[in-house]
PDB file of C-alpha atoms in Angstrom:
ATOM      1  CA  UNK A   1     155.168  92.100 -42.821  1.00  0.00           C
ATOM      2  CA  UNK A   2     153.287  95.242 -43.215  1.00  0.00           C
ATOM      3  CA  UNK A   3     154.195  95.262 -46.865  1.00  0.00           C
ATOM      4  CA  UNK A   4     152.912  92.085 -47.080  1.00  0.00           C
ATOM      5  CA  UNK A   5     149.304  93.117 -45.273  1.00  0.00           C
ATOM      6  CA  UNK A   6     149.051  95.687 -47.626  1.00  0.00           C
ATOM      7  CA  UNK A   7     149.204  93.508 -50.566  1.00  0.00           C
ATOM      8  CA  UNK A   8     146.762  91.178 -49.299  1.00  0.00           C
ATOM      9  CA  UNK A   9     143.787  93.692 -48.647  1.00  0.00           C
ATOM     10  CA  UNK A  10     144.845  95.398 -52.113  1.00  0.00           C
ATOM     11  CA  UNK A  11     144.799  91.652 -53.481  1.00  0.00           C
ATOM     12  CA  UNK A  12     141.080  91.139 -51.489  1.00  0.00           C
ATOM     13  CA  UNK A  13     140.107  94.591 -53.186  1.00  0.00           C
ATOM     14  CA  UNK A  14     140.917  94.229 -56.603  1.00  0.00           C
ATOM     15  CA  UNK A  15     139.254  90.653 -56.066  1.00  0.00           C
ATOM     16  CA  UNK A  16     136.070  91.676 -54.444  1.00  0.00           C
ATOM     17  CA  UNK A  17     135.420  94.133 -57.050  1.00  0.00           C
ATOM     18  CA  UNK A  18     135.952  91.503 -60.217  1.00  0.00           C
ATOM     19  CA  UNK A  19     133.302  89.848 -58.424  1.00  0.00           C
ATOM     20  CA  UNK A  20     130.799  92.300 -58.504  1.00  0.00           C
ATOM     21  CA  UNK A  21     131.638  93.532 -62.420  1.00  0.00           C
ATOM     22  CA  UNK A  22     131.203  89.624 -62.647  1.00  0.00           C
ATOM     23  CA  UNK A  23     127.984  89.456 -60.875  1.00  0.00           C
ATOM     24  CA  UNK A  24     126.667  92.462 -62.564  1.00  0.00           C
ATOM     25  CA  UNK A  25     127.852  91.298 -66.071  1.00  0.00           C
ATOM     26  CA  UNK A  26     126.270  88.139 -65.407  1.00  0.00           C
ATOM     27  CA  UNK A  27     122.747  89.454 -64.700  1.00  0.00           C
ATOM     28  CA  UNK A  28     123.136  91.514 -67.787  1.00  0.00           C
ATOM     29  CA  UNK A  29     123.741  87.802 -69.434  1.00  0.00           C
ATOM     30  CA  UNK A  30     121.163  86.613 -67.477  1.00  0.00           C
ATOM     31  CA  UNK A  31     118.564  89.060 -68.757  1.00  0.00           C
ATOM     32  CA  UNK A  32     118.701  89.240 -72.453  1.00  0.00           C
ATOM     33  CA  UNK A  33     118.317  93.142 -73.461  1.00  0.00           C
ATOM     34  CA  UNK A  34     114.575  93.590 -74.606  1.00  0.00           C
ATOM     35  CA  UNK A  35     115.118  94.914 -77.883  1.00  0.00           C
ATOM     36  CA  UNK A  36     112.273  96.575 -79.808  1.00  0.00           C
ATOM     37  CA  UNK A  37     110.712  95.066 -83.055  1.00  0.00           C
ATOM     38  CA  UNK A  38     111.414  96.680 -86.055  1.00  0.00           C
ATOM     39  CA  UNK A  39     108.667  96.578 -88.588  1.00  0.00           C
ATOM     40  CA  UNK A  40     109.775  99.325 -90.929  1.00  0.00           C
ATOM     41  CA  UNK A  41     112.427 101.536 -92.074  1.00  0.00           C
ATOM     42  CA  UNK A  42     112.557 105.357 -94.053  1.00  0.00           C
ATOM     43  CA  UNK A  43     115.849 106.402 -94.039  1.00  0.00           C
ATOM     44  CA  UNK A  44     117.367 106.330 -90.582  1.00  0.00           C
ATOM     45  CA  UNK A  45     113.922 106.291 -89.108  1.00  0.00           C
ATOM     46  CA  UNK A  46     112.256 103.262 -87.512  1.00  0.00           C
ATOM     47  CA  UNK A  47     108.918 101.878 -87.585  1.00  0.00           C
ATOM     48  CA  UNK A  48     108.396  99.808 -84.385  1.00  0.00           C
ATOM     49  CA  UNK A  49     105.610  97.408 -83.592  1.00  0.00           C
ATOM     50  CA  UNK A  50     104.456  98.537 -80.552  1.00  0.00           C
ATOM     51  CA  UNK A  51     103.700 101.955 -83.087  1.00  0.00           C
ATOM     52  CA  UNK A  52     101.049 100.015 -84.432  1.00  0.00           C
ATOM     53  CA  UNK A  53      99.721  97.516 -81.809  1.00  0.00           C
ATOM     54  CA  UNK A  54      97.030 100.111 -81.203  1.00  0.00           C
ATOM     55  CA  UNK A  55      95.593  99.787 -84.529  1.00  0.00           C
ATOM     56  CA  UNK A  56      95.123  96.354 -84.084  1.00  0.00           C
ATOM     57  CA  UNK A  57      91.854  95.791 -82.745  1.00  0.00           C
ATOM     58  CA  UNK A  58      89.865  92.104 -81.959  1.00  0.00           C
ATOM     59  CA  UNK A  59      87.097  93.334 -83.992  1.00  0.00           C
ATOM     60  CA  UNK A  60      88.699  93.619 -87.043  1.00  0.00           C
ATOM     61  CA  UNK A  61      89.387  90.528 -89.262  1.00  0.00           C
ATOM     62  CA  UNK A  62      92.920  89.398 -90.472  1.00  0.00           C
ATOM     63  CA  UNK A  63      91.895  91.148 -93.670  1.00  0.00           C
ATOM     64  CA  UNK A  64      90.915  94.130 -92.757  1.00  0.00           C
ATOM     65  CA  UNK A  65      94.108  94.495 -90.014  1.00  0.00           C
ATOM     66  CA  UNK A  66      96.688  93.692 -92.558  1.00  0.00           C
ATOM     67  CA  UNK A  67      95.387  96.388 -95.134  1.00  0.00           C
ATOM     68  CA  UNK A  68      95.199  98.930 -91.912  1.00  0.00           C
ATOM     69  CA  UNK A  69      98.453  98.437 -90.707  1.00  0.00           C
ATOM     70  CA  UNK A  70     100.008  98.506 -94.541  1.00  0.00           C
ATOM     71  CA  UNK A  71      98.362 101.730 -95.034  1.00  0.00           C
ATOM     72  CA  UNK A  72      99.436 103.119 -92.085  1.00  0.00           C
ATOM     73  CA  UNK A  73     103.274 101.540 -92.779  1.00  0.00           C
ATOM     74  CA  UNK A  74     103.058 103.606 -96.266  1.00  0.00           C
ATOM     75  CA  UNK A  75     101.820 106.938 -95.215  1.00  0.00           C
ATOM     76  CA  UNK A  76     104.393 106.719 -92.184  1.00  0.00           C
ATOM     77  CA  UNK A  77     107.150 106.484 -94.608  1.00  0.00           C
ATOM     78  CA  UNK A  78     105.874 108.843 -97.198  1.00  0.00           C
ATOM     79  CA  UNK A  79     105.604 111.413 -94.500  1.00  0.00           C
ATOM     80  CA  UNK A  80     109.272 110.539 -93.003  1.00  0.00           C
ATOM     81  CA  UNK A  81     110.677 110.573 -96.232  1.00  0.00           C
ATOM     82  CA  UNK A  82     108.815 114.102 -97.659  1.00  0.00           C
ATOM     83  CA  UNK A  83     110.361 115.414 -93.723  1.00  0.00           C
ATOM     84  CA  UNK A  84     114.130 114.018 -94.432  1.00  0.00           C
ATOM     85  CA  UNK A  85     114.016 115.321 -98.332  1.00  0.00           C
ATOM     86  CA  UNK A  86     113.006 119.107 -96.615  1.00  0.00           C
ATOM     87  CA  UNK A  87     115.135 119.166 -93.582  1.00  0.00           C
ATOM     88  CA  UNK A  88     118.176 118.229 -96.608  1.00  0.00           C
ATOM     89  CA  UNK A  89     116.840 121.063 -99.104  1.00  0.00           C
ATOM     90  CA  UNK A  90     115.115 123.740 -97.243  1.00  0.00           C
ATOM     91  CA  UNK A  91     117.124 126.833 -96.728  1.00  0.00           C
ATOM     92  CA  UNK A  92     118.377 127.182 -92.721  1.00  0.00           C
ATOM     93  CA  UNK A  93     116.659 130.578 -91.866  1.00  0.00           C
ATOM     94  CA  UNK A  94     113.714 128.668 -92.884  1.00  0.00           C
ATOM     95  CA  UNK A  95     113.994 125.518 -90.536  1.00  0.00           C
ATOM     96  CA  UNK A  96     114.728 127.898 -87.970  1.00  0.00           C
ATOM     97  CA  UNK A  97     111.750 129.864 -88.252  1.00  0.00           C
ATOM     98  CA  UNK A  98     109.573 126.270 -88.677  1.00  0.00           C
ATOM     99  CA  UNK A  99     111.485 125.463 -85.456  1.00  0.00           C
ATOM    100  CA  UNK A 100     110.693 128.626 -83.409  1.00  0.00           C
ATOM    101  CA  UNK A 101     107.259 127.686 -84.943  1.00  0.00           C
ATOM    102  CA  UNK A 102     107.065 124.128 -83.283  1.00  0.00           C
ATOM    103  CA  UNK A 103     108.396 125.705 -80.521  1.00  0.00           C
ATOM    104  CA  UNK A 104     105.983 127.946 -79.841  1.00  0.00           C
ATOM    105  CA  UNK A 105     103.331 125.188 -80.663  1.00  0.00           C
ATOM    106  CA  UNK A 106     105.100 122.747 -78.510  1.00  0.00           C
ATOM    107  CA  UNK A 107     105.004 125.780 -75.287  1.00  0.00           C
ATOM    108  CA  UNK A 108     101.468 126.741 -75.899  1.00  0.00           C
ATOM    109  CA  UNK A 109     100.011 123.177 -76.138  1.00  0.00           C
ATOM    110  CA  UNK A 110     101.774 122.103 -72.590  1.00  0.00           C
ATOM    111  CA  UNK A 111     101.124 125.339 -70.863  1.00  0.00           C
ATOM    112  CA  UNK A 112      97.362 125.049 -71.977  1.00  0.00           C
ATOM    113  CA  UNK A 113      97.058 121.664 -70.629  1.00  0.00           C
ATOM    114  CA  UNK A 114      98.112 122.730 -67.353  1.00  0.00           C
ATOM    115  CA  UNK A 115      96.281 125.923 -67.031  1.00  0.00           C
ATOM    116  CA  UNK A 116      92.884 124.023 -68.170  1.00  0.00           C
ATOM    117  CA  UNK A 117      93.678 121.418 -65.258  1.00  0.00           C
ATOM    118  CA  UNK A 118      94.548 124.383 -62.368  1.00  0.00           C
ATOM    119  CA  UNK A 119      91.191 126.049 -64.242  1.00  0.00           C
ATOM    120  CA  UNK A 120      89.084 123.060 -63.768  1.00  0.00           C
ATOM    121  CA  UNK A 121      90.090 122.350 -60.079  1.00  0.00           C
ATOM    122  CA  UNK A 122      89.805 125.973 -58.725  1.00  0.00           C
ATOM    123  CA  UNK A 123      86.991 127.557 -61.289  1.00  0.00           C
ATOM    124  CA  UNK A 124      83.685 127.935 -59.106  1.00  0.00           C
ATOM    125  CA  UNK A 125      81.274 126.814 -62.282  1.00  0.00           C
ATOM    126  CA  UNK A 126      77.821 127.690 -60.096  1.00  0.00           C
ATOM    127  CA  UNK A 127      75.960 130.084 -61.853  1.00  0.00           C
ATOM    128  CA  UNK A 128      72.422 131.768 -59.974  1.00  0.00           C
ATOM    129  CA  UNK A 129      69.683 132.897 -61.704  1.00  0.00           C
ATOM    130  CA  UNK A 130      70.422 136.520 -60.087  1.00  0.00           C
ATOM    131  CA  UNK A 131      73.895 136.730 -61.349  1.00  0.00           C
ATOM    132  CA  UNK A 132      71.990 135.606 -65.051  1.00  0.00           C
ATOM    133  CA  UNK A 133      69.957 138.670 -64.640  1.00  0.00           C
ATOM    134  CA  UNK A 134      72.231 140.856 -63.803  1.00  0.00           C
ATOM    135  CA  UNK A 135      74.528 139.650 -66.712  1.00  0.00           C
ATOM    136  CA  UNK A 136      71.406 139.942 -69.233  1.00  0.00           C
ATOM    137  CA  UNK A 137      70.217 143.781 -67.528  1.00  0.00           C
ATOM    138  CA  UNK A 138      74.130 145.062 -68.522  1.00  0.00           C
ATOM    139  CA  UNK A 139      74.561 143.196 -71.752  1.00  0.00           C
ATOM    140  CA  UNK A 140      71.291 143.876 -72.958  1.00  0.00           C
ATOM    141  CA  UNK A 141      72.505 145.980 -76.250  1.00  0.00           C
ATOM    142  CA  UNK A 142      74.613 142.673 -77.221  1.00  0.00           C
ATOM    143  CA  UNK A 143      72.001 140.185 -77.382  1.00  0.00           C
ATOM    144  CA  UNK A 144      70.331 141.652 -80.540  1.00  0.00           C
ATOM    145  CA  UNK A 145      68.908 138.915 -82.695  1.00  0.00           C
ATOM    146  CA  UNK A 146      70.374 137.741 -85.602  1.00  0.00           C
ATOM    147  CA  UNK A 147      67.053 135.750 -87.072  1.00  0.00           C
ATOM    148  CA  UNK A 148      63.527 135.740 -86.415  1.00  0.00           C
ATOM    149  CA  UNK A 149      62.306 133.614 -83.459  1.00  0.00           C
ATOM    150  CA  UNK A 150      58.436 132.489 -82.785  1.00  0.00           C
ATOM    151  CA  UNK A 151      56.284 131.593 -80.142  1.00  0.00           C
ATOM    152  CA  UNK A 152      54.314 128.429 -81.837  1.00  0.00           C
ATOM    153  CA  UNK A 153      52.192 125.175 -81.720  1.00  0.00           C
ATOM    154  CA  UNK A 154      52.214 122.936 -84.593  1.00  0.00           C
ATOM    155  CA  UNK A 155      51.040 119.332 -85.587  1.00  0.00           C
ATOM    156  CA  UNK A 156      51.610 117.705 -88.714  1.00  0.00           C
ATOM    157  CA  UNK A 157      49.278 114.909 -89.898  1.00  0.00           C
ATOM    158  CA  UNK A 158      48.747 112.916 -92.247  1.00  0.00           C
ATOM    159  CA  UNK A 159      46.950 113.825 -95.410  1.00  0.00           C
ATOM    160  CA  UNK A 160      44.411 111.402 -95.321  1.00  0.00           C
ATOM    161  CA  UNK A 161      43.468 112.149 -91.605  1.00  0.00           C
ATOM    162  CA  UNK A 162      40.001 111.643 -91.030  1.00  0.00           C
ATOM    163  CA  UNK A 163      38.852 113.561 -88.135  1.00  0.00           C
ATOM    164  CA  UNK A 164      40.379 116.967 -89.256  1.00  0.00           C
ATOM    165  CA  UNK A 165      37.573 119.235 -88.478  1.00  0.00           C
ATOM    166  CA  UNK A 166      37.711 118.618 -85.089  1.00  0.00           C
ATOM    167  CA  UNK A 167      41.566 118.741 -84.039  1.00  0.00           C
ATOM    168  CA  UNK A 168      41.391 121.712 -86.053  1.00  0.00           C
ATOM    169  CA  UNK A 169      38.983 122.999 -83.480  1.00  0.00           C
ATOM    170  CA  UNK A 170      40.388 122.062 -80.621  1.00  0.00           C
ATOM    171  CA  UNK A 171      44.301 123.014 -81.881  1.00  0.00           C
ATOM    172  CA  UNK A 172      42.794 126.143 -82.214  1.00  0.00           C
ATOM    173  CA  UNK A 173      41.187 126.682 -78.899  1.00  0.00           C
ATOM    174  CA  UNK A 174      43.565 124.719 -77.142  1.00  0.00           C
ATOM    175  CA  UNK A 175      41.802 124.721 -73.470  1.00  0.00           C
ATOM    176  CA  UNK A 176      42.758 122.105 -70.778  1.00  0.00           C
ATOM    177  CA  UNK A 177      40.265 119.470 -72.376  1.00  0.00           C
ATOM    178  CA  UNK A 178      41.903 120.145 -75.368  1.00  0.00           C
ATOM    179  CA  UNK A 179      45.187 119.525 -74.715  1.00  0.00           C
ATOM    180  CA  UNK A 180      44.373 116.046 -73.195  1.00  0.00           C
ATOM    181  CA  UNK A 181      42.559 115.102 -76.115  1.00  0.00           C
ATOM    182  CA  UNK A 182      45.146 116.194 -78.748  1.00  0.00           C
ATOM    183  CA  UNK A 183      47.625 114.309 -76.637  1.00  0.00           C
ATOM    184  CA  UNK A 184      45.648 111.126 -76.135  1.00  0.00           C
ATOM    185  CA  UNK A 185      45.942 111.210 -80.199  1.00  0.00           C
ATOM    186  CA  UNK A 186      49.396 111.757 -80.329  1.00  0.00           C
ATOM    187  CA  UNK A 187      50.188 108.382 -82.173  1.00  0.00           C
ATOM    188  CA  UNK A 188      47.992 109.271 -85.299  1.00  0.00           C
ATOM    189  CA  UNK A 189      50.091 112.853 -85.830  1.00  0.00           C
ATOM    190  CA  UNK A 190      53.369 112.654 -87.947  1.00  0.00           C
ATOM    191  CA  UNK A 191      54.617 115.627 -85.678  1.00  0.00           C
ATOM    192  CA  UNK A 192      53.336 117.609 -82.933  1.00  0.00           C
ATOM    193  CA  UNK A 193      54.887 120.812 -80.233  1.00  0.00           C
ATOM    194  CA  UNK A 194      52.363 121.709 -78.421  1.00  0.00           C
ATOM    195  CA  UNK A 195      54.776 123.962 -75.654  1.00  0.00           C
ATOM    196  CA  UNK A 196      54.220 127.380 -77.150  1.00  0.00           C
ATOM    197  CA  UNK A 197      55.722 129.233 -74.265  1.00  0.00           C
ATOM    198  CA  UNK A 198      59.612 128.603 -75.525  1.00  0.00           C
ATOM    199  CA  UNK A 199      61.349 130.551 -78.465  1.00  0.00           C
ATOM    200  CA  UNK A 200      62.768 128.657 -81.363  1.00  0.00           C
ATOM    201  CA  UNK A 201      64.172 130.318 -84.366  1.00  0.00           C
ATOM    202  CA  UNK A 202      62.072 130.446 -87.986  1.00  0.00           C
ATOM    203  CA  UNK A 203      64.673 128.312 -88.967  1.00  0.00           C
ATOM    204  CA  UNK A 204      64.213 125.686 -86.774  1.00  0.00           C
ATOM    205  CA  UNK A 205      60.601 126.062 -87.690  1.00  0.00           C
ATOM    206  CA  UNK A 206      60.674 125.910 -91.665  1.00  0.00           C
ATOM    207  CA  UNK A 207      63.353 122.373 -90.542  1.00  0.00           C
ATOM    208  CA  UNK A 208      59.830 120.814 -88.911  1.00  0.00           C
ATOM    209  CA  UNK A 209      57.420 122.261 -91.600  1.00  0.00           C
ATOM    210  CA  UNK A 210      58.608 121.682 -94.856  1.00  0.00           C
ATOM    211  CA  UNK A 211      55.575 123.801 -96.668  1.00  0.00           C
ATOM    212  CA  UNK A 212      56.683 126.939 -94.730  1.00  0.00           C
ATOM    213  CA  UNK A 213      59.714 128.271 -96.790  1.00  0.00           C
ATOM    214  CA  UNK A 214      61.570 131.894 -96.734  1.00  0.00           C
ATOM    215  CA  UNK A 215      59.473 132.862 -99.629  1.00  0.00           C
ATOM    216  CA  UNK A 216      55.991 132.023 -97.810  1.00  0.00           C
ATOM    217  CA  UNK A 217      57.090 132.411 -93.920  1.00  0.00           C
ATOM    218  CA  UNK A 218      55.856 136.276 -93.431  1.00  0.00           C
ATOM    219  CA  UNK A 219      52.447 134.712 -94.998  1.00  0.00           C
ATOM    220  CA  UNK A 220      52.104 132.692 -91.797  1.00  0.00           C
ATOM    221  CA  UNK A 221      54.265 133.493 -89.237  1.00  0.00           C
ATOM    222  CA  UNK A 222      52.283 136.666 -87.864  1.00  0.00           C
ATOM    223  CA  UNK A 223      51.349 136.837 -84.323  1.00  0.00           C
ATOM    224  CA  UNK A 224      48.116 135.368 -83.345  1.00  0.00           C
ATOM    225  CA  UNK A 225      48.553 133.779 -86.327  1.00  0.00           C
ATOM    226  CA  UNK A 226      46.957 130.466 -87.193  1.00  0.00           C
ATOM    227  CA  UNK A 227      47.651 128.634 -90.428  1.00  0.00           C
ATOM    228  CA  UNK A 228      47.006 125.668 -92.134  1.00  0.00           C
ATOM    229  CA  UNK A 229      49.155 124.014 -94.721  1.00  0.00           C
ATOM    230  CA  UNK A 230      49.461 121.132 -97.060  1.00  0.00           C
ATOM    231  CA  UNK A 231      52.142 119.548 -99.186  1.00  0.00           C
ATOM    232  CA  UNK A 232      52.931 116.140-100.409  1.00  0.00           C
ATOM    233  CA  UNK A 233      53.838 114.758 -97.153  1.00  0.00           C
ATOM    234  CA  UNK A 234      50.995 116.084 -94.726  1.00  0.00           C
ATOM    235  CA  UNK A 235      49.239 118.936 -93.474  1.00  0.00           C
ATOM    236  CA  UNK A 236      50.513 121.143 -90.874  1.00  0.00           C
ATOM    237  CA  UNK A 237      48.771 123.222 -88.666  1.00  0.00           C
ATOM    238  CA  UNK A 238      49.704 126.181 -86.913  1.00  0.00           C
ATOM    239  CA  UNK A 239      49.630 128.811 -84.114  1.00  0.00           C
ATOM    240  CA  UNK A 240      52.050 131.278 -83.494  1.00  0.00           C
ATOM    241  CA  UNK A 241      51.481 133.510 -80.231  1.00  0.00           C
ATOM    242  CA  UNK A 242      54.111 135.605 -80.175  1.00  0.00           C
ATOM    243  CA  UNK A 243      57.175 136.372 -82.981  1.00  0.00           C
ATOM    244  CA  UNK A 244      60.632 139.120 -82.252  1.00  0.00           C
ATOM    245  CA  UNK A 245      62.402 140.205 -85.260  1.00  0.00           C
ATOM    246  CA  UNK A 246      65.836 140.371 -86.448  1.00  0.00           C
ATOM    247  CA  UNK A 247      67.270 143.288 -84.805  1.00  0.00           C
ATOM    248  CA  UNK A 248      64.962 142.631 -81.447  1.00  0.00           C
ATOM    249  CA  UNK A 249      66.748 141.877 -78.149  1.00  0.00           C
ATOM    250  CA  UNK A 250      66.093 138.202 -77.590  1.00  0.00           C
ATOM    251  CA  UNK A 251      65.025 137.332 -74.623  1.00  0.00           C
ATOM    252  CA  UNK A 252      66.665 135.990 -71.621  1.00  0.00           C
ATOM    253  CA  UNK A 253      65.454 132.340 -71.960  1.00  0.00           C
ATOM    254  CA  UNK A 254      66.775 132.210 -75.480  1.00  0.00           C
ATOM    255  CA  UNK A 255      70.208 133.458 -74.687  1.00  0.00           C
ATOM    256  CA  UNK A 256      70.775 132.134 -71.087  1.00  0.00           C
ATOM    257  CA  UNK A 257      73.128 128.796 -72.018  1.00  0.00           C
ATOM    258  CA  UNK A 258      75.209 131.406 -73.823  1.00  0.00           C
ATOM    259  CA  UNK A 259      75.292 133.967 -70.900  1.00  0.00           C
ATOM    260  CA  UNK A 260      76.772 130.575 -69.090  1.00  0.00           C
ATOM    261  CA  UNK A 261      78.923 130.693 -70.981  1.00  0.00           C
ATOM    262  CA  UNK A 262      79.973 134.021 -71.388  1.00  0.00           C
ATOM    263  CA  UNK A 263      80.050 133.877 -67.424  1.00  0.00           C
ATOM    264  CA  UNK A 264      82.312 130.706 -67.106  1.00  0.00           C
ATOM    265  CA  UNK A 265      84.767 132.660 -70.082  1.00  0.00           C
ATOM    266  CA  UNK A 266      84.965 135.866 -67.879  1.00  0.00           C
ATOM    267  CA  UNK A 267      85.952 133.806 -64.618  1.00  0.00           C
ATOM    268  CA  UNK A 268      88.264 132.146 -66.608  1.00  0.00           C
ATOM    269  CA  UNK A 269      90.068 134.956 -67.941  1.00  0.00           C
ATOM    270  CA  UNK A 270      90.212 136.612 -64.708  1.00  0.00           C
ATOM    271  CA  UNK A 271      91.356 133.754 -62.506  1.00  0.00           C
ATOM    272  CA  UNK A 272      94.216 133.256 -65.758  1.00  0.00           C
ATOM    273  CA  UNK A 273      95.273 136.552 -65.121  1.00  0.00           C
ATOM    274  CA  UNK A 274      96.020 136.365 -61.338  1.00  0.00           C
ATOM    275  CA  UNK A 275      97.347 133.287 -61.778  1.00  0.00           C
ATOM    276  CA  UNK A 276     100.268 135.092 -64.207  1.00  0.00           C
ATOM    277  CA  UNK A 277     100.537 137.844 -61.712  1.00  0.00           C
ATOM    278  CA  UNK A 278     101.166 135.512 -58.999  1.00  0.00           C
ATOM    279  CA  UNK A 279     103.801 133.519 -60.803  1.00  0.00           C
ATOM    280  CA  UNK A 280     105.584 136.817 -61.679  1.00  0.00           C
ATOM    281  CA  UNK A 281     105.639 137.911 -58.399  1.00  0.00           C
ATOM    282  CA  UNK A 282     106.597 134.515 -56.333  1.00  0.00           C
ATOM    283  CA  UNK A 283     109.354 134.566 -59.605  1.00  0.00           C
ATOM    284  CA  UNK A 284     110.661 137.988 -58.687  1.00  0.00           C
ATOM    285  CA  UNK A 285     111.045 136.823 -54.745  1.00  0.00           C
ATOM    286  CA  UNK A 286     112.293 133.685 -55.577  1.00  0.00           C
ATOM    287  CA  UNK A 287     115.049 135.213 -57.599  1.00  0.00           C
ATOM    288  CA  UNK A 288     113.820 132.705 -60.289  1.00  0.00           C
ATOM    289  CA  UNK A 289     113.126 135.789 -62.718  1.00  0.00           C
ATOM    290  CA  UNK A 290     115.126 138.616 -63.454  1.00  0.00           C
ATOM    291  CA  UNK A 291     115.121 141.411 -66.252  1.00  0.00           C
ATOM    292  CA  UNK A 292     118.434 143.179 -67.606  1.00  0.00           C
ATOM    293  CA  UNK A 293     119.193 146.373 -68.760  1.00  0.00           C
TER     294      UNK A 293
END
């Protein structure tokens, strides 16, 4: 009778589990496998469609889509059948070092990504004018300039403008009145800076006026210097009130987006260096990091 028991929970067993294989084999049946859809084919490499569903875009007509996607199905295949040919005829101790090479490439790119995103979250990017200053008063020596840079005015007009004389005057006295009434003129000037107080470089200068070239620039770009020029496309007149040379420390104003800069690059460095020291260290406890004689 016992015998008998036994058989008849091993029996309920064996048929419970067919029941679940079934069940299970049944859903699979149920649920057709989603199977990718092959477009293309180099060797044993595929070319899927979902590879190119992102060149596919509303704006572009049938036309234009089809030659897209065929030029992007030839190059594929050129470049998986140049890869297959090398992997087949390139020497091992060559593949190996192009592998230690991807490696590498493959380590630095992920371990950049997440050191930019831990720099980004904990970098303090405020920078005061005081801690500018202070950069500038200790870096002075490194800020030499590497081109002239002027202190100017300029307007350009054109070369049949008919009341010359007097914005000549007034450019050239440039009072309060004279500043209003240049501006309320603005319109009739092809070009006009009238903020002499910031730096630009002589080559940012000869960019605006055409007539002043490297051959002619020491002609007219003289402190206190006003100068009038003509060519083809206007006349240009001038007022320089204050010029460094190359070789000059440039001032602060000039150079302080780069002293940002310079600023942000230190923090980074330094907060990239205690974060390696840390993760040595909590390594080393952890047990995670050990070096052998």
């Amino acid at each position: 009778m016992r015998y008998a028991v036994m058989i008849m929970n091993r029996s309920s067993f064996l048929l419970l589990t067919a029941l679940v294989f079934l069940c299970i084999s049944c859903d699979g049946l149920l649920k057709p496998k989603e199977e990718k859809e092959v477009i293309a084919r180099a060797g044993d490499k595929f070319l899927y469609k979902k590879d190119i569903e992102p060149l596919l875009k509303s704006s572009n007509s049938p036309q234009d889509s089809a030659i897209i996607v065929n030029n992007y199905i030839n190059n594929w295949a050129r470049r998986e059948l140049l890869l297959s040919k090398a992997i087949i005829n390139l020497p091992e101790e060559k593949q190996e070092e192009y592998n230690k090479l991807v490696a590498g490439y493959k380590a630095d790119l992920y371990t950049k990504a997440y050191t930019d995103a831990l720099v980004a979250q904990a970098q303090d990017t405020t920078i005061s004018n005081s801690q500018i200053q202070q950069f500038y008063q200790a870096e002075k020596d490194n800020f030499k300039l590497s081109e002239r840079l002027v202190k100017l005015r300029f307007v350009a007009l054109p070369n049949q403008f008919l009341n010359k004389e007097e914005v000549v005057t007034r450019f050239k006295r440039f009072e309060e009145q004279d500043k209003k009434f240049l501006d309320s003129i603005a319109v009739q000037f092809k070009k006009m800076h009238l903020n002499d107080s910031i730096w630009v470089s002589t080559n940012r200068v000869m960019e605006e006026i055409p007539a002043l070239t490297y051959v002619n620039q020491d002609n007219y770009l003289k402190k206190s210097q006003f100068f009038e020029l003509q060519d083809s496309l206007g006349v240009y007149l001038g007022k320089v009130t204050n010029i460094l040379e190359i070789n000059d420390v440039a001032p602060m104003s000039y150079v302080t987006p780069n002293i940002k800069q310079l600023i942000l690059n230190r923090r980074k460095i330094a907060f990239l260096k205690k974060l390696e020291t840390e993760l040595l260290d909590e390594a080393l406890k952890k047990n995670e990091f050990e070096i052998y004689d």
